Structure formats: structure tokens, C-alpha cells
XYZ file of C-alpha atoms in Angstrom:
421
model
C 84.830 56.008 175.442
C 86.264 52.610 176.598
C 89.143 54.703 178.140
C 86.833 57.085 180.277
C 84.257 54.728 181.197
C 87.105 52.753 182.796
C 87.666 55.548 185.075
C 84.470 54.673 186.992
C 84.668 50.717 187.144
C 84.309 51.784 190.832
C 80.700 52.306 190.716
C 80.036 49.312 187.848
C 79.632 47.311 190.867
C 76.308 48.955 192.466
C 74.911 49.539 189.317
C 74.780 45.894 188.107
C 73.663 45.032 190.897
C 70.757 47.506 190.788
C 70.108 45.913 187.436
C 70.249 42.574 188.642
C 67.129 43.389 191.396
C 65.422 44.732 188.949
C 66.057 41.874 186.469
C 65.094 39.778 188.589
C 61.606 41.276 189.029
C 61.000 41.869 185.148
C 61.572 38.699 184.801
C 59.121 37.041 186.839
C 56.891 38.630 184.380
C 58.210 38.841 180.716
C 60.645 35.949 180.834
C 64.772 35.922 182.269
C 66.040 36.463 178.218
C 63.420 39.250 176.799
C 64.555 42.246 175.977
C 61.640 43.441 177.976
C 62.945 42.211 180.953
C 66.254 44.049 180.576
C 65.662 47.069 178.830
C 62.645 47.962 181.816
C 65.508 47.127 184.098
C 67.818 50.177 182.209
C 64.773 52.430 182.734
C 63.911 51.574 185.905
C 67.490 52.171 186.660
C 67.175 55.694 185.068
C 63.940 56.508 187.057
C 65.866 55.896 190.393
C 68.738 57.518 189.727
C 66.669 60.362 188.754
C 64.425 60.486 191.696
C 67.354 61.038 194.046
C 68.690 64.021 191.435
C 65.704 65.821 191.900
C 67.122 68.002 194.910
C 70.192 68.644 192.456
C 67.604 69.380 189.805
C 65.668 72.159 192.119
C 69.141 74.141 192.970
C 69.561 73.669 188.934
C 66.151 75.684 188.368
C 67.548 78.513 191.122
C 70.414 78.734 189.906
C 69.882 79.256 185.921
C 67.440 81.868 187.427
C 69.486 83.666 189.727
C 72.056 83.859 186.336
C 69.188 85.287 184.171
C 68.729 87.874 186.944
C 72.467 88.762 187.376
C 73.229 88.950 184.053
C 72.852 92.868 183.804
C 74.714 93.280 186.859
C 77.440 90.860 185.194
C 77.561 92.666 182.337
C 78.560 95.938 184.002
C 80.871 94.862 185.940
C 82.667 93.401 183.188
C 82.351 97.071 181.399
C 83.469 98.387 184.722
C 86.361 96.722 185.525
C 87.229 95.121 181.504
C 91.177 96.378 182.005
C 91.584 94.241 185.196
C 90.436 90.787 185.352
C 91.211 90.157 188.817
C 88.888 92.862 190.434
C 86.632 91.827 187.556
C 86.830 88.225 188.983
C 86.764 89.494 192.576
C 84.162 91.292 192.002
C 81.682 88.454 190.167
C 82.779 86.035 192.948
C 81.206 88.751 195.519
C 78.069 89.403 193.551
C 77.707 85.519 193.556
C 78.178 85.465 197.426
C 75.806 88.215 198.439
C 73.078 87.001 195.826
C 73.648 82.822 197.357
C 74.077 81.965 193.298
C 76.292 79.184 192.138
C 77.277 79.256 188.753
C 77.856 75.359 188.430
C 74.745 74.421 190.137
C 73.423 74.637 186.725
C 75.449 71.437 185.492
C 74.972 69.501 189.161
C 72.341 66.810 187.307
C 74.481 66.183 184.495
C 77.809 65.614 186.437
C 75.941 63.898 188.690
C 74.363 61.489 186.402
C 77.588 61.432 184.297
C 79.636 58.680 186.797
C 76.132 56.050 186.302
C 75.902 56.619 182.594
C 80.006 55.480 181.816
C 79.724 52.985 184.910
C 76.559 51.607 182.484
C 78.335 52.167 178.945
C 81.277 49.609 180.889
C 79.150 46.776 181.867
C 77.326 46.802 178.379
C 80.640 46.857 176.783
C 81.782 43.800 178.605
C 78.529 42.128 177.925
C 78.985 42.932 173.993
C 82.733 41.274 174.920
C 81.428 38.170 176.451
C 82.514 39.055 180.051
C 81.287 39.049 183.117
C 81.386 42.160 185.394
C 80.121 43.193 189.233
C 77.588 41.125 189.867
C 76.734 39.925 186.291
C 77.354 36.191 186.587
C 77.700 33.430 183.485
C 74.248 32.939 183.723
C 73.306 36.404 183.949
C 75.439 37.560 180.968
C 74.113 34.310 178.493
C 70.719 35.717 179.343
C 71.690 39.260 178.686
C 73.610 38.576 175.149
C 70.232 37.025 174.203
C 68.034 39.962 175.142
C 67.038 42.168 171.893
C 64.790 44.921 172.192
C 63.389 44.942 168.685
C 65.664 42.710 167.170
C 68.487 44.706 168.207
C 70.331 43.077 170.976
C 71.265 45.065 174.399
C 75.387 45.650 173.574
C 74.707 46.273 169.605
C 75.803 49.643 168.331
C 75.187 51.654 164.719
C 78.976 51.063 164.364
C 79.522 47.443 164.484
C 80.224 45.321 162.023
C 78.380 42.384 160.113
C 80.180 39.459 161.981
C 79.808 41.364 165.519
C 75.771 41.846 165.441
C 76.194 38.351 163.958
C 77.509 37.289 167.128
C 75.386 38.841 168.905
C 72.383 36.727 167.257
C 70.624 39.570 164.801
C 71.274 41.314 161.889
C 72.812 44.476 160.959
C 70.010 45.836 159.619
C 67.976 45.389 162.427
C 70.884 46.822 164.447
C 71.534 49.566 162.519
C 67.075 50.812 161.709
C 66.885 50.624 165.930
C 69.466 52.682 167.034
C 69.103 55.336 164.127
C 65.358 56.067 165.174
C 66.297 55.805 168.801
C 69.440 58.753 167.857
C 66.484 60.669 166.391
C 64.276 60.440 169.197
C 67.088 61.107 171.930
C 68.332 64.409 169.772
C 65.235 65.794 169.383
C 64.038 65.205 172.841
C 66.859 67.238 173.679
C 65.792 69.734 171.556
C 62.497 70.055 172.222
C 63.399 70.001 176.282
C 65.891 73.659 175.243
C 63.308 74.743 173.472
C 60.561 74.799 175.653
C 63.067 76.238 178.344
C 64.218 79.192 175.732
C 60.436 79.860 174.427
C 58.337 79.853 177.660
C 60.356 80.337 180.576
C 63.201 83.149 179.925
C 62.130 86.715 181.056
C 61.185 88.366 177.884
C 62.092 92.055 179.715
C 65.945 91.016 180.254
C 67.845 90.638 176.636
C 71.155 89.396 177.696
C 74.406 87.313 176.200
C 73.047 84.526 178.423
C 70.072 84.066 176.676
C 71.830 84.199 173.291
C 74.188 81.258 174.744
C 70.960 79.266 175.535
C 69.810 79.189 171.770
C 73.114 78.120 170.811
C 73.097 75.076 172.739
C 69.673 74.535 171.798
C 70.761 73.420 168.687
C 74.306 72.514 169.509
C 73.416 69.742 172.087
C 71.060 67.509 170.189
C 74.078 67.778 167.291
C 76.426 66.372 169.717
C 74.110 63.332 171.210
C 73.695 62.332 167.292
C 77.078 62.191 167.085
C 77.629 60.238 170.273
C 74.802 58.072 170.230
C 76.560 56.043 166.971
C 78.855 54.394 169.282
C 76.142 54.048 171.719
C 75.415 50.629 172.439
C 71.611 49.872 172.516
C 71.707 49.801 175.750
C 72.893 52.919 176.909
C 70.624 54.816 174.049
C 67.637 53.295 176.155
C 69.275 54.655 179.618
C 69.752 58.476 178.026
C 66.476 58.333 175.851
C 64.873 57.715 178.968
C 66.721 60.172 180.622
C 65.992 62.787 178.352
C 62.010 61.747 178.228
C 62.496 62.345 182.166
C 64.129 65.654 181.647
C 61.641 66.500 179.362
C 58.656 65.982 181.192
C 59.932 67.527 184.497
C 61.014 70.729 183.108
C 57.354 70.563 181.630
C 55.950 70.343 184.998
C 58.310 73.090 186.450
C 57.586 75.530 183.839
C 53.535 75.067 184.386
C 53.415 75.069 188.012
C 56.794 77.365 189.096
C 57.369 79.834 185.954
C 60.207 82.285 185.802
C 59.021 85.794 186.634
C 58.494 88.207 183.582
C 58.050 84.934 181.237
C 55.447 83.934 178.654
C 55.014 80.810 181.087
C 54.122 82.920 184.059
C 51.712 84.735 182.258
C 49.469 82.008 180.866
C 49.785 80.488 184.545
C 48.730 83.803 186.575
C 45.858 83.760 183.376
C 44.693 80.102 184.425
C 44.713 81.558 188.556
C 42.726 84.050 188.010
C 40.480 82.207 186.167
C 40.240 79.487 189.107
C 39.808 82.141 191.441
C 37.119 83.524 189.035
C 35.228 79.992 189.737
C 35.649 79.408 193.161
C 36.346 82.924 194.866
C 39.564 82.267 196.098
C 42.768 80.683 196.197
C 43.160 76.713 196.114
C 46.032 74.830 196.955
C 49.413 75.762 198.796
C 51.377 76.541 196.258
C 48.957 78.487 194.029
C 48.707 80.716 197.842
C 52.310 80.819 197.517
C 52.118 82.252 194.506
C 49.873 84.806 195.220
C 52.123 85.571 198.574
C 54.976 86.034 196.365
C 54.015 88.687 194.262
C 52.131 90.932 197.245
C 55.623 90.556 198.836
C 56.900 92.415 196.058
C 55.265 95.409 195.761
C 56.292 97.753 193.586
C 58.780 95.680 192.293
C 56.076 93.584 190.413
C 56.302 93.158 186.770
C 53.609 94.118 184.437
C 52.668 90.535 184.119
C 52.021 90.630 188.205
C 50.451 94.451 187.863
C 48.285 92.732 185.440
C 46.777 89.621 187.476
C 46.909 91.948 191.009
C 44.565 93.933 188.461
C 42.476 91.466 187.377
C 41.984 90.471 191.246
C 40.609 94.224 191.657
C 37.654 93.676 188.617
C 36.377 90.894 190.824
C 36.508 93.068 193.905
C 39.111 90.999 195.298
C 42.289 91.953 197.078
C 44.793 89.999 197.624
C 46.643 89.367 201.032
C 49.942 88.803 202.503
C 49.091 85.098 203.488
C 48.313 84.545 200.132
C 44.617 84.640 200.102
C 42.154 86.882 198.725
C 39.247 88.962 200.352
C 36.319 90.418 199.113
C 37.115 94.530 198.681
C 35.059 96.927 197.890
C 37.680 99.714 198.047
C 39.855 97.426 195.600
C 36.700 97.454 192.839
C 35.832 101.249 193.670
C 39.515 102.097 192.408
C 39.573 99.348 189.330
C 36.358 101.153 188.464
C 37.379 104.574 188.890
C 40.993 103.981 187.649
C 38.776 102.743 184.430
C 36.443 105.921 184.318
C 39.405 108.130 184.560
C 41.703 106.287 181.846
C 38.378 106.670 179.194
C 37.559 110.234 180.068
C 40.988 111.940 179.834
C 40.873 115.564 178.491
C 41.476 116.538 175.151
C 44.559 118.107 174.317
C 44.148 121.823 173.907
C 45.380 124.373 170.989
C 47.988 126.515 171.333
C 45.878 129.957 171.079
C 43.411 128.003 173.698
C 46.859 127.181 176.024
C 47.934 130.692 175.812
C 44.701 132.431 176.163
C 44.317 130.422 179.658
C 47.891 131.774 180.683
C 46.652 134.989 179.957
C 43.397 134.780 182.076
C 45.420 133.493 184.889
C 47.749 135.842 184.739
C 44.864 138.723 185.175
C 43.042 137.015 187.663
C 46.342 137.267 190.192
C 47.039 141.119 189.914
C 43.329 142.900 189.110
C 44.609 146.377 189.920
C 46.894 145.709 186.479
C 46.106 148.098 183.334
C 47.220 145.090 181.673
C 44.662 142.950 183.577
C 41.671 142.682 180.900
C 42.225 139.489 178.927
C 43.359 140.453 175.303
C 43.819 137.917 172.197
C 45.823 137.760 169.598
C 42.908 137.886 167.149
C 41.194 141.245 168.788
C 42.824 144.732 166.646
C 43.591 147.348 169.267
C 41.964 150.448 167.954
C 42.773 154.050 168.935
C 40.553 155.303 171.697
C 37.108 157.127 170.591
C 35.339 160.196 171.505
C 31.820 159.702 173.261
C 30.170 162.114 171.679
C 28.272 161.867 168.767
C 29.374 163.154 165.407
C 27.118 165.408 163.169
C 26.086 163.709 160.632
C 27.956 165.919 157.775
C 31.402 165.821 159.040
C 32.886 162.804 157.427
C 34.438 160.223 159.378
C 38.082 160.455 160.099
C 39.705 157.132 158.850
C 40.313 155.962 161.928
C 36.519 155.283 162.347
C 35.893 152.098 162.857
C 32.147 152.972 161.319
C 34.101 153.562 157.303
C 32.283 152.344 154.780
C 32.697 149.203 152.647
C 34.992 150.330 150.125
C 36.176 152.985 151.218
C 39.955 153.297 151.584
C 40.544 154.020 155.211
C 43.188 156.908 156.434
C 43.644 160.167 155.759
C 41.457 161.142 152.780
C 42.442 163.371 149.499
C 40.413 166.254 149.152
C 38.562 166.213 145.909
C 39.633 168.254 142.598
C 37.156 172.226 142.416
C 35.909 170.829 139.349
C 34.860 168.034 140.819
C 32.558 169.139 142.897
């Protein structure tokens, strides 16, 4: 760590000195030698940096997007063209230049951050050593040796030895209580920030391998910062706890106010719109409007999470506009109303004799002039054709009657035996 950190002694310079400004105003107020004083320094330090990633951290948020949407388009390509990597590559590196998507935007913050975090980790270390660095006088460093932040001083680590946190004026167990609970706190802020991303704001409609590399570092990340953070000086476990807090909380913010489409996130904020609009009768605030533009934009390439609140809008009588407003519609409530009526009285499904007895109707109705035109059914006997004239009444019947009696065996019937008779 020593080794690497070394590699950026050329920024240790500006951020002492950003330490030192801010030292110097912490310590009007808690005292030059409290831990106070320095560790609000480290976060203060954090804060800034952060503040001036946030650009970085809004072409982060487009980019992981953009990669959840490409991901099926990735995927056949690589089935496409799996027996030649270099179209395959040629072919991802145009897909990534007509759809403006940068695949290491996504890691911008963290390499970003990653040149203040060793430049820190190097002037700790040579405060632990007892040497001064950038603009970290004598003076400076005797006041920053004696800085503990709950009994653990500022270049203490889990790893160090007895006679080093000796040294150092405190006691390894001290040392050692501090920096586990702050390992625990900086893992599972970690986790909870890729959890929160993977449970809330994914698209739900798009299973890809993308999403199944997300929950993988969802667990292996924090398992790597509890690793690291043992030879962490206390220090630099305040600078990425606070870092991670930061993350945390602005991933929160991004998630409630600027959800990815077809997430759980976007639904309960399109729920919590509507509901506004519900109150007040329209649309408040710009980027709620933008919202709103957003999906009318789309068309009929909403999702059912969009079909669902543009629905909603129609209830109220509302319609929404391309501005991003709503109006007051009475053709939008007519067709929620009647799209309602029609869904609850659909017609019942119809038997198979019914089905074919209709086709047989239909059928007459188009040629009249048909012998075959008279609607027959299955279920009707076809009987041979009878005379119109009456019979006397002591011929018996033939048995093709259709007046035999009951029990009577109908045909052709045996004449009876002479003695019979």
C-alpha cells in the first residue's frame, strides 16, 4: 500500500494543505490537538472532493443505464458474431458509438477519487512515522500524533503492534475496538448502497448477465473493504466511511427523485405523482413536469408502469401534455370509463353446438334461394317426407309414422299367426 500510495506523492501536497485550512478552522472551535478538529477536517475533505465528483457521478448514473438497456443487444451480438472476436469487438464499439454509452463511465468516481484517497493513506503514514509532509509542519504533525478520535489516534491501524499504538499515546485495545466497528460500518454501508441499487432501481422486465454481475459484487465489495480496511489507518477509515455514507445517501436521492424506467423505484415514485397531482390538480415542480414530459414523449414505447400512471391520469379526467402538464379532459375520462365498462361486460364464451349453429345461420342467410338454406341442427332427426292426407283410422300406421305408439317396435311389422286372431 506504501508502494502505490507513493505513486501519487504528487498530489500529497494539495491535499494537506486542504487539511491544513480546514484544521485551522476546526480548531478555532474544538481545540488545535482534538481529534475533533482533525477527523472533521478528513470529512470535510471528503465532502469537497465529492461535490466536484458529482458531474462524474451523473455520467455514472447514464451510463450503468445505458448498459442495462444494451445488454440484450450485447448479448446478441456476442451470439452473432461468437466465432470472431474482432467483428464481435467492432461491432460493440459501434453499438457504444451510435447509443453515446461509455462503458468506463461507470468507474469515473472511483478512479477519480482513487489518486486523493492514496495521496491521504501517504500523509497519515508519515504522520504514524513521525514525519513531516506537504505542508504538515513540526507543529502541525505534534498536534496531529496527539489527535485520537475515540481513543484511537489518527495514524493507528487494527494491525499495529503494542509498542506502536504505544507510541502513538493509546492502547491497543482502544485501537483495535475503533477500527473493527468502523470496518463494520464501512462494509456494510457498501452493502447496503449495492443493495438498494440491485433491489429498487434495475428494470425488473430485462433479466440479463449484467444484473447477475451486480449481485455478485454486492457481496463481493464489502468482503474486500473488510479486508482492506485492517491496514487502514484510522484516518483513512474516517475519509472512506464518509465516503461511502456520501455514496449512500446520494444514490438514495437519485433513486427517489430520477428512477430507472421499468423499476420498482419508478413505480412507487409515478404512485407518489399521481397522488400529488390527485391533491393539487396538476403537476408541481420542474422536474416532476419533466417527468411527466418524458413518458408522453414515448408513446407507445411506454412500459406498463408508465401505461399505468398515464391511466391513472385518465380516472381523474386528466390528460397529460407534451410540456409536461396536465389538462382537464373529458374525452380522456369518457374512454377510462368506457374502456372500464367494456373490460367488465365482455361476452361469454359460447359452446361449440351454439358456435356452429351460428355458422350455419350465416351461412343461410347469404344464399336464400339454397335447398340447403333452412337452418338444421345436429339434434333435429330428418324424417322421411309425409303424405297430407289423412289416414283412415283402421289402416295401421306404417313404421315410419312418426305418430307409433309407445312401445311399439317401429318398422316393418310381422303379420300375426291365423290362430291368433
Amino acid at each position: 500500500m506504501d508502494t502505490i500510495a507513493s505513486l501519487f506523492s504528487f498530489i500529497t501536497y494539495p491535499v494537506s494543505w486542504v487539511i491544513v485550512q480546514f484544521h485551522k478552522l476546526y480548531g478555532a472551535i474544538f481545540g488545535d490537538d482534538t481529534g475533533w478538529a482533525w477527523g472533521l477536517s478528513i470529512v470535510s475533505l471528503v465532502v469537497l472532493i465529492r461535490i466536484c465528483l458529482i458531474p462524474l457521478f451523473v455520467k455514472q448514473i447514464k451510463s450503468t443505464r445505458n448498459m442495462q438497456v444494451l445488454q440484450p443487444k450485447m448479448k446478441a451480438i456476442q451470439e452473432r458474431y461468437k466465432s470472431d472476436k474482432q467483428r464481435q469487438s467492432e461491432e460493440m464499439m459501434k453499438l457504444y458509438k451510435e447509443t453515446g454509452t461509455n462503458p468506463l463511465s461507470s468507474c469515473l468516481p472511483i478512479l477519480a477519487q482513487s489518486p486523493f484517497f492514496f495521496a491521504l493513506y501517504h500523509v497519515l503514514s508519515a504522520i504514524a512515522s513521525g514525519k513531516t509532509i506537504g505542508v504538515i509542519n513540526q507543529p502541525l504533525l505534534d498536534s496531529a500524533r496527539q489527535a485520537h478520535i475515540f481513543g484511537a489516534p489518527l495514524a493507528a491501524k487494527f494491525t499495529d503492534s503494542a509498542s506502536e499504538v504505544t507510541a502513538l499515546g493509546a492502547s491497543l485495545t482502544d485501537v483495535r475496538v475503533v477500527t473493527a466497528v468502523m470496518i463494520v460500518m464501512m462494509s456494510a454501508s457498501q452493502f447496503f448502497t449495492q443493495r438498494q441499487l440491485m433491489t429498487k432501481n434495475v428494470d425488473l422486465t430485462v433479466k440479463t448477465p449484467y444484473m447477475q454481475q451486480q449481485k455478485m459484487l454486492m457481496y463481493i465489495f464489502p468482503l474486500i473493504f473488510a479486508v482492506m480496511g485492517i491496514n487502514f489507518p484510522v484516518g483513512v477509515l474516517v475519509y472512506w466511511l464518509t465516503t461511502n455514507v456520501w455514496t449512500m445517501g446520494q444514490q438514495m436521492y437519485v433513486i427517489n427523485q430520477n428512477p430507472t424506467p421499468g423499476s420498482k423505484a419508478q413505480d412507487q415514485y409515478l404512485g407518489r405523482l399521481l397522488k400529488s397531482v390527485t391533491a393539487h390538480g396538476e403537476v408541481r415542480g420542474r422536474t416532476k413536469r419533466n417527468t411527466v414530459k418524458r413518458i408522453v414523449s414515448k408513446g407507445s414505447d411506454r412500459n406498463d408502469i408508465e401505461r399505468k400512471f398515464i391511466a391513472g391520469l385518465s380516472k381523474l379526467g386528466l390528460a397529460a401534455q407534451e410540456d409536461g402538464t396536465v389538462i382537464k379532459s373529458d374525452t380522456a375520462l369518457a374512454e377510462a370509463e368506457g374502456g372500464a365498462a367494456q373490460k367488465r361486460q365482455q361476452p361469454k364464451r359460447q359452446t361449440k353446438a351454439k358456435r356452429q349453429s351460428g355458422a350455419a345461420q350465416q351461412g343461410a342467410a347469404k344464399d336464400p334461394d339454397s335447398p340447403e338454406s333452412e337452418p338444421k341442427t345436429s339434434l333435429e332427426k330428418q324424417d322421411a317426407p309425409q303424405d297430407d292426407k289423412p289416414k283412415p283410422a283402421g289402416k295401421p300406421a306404417s313404421g315410419s309414422s312418426r305418430q307409433a305408439k309407445s312401445g311399439q317396435r317401429k318398422g316393418p311389422q310381422r303379420p300375426k299367426h291365423p290362430s291368433k286372431k
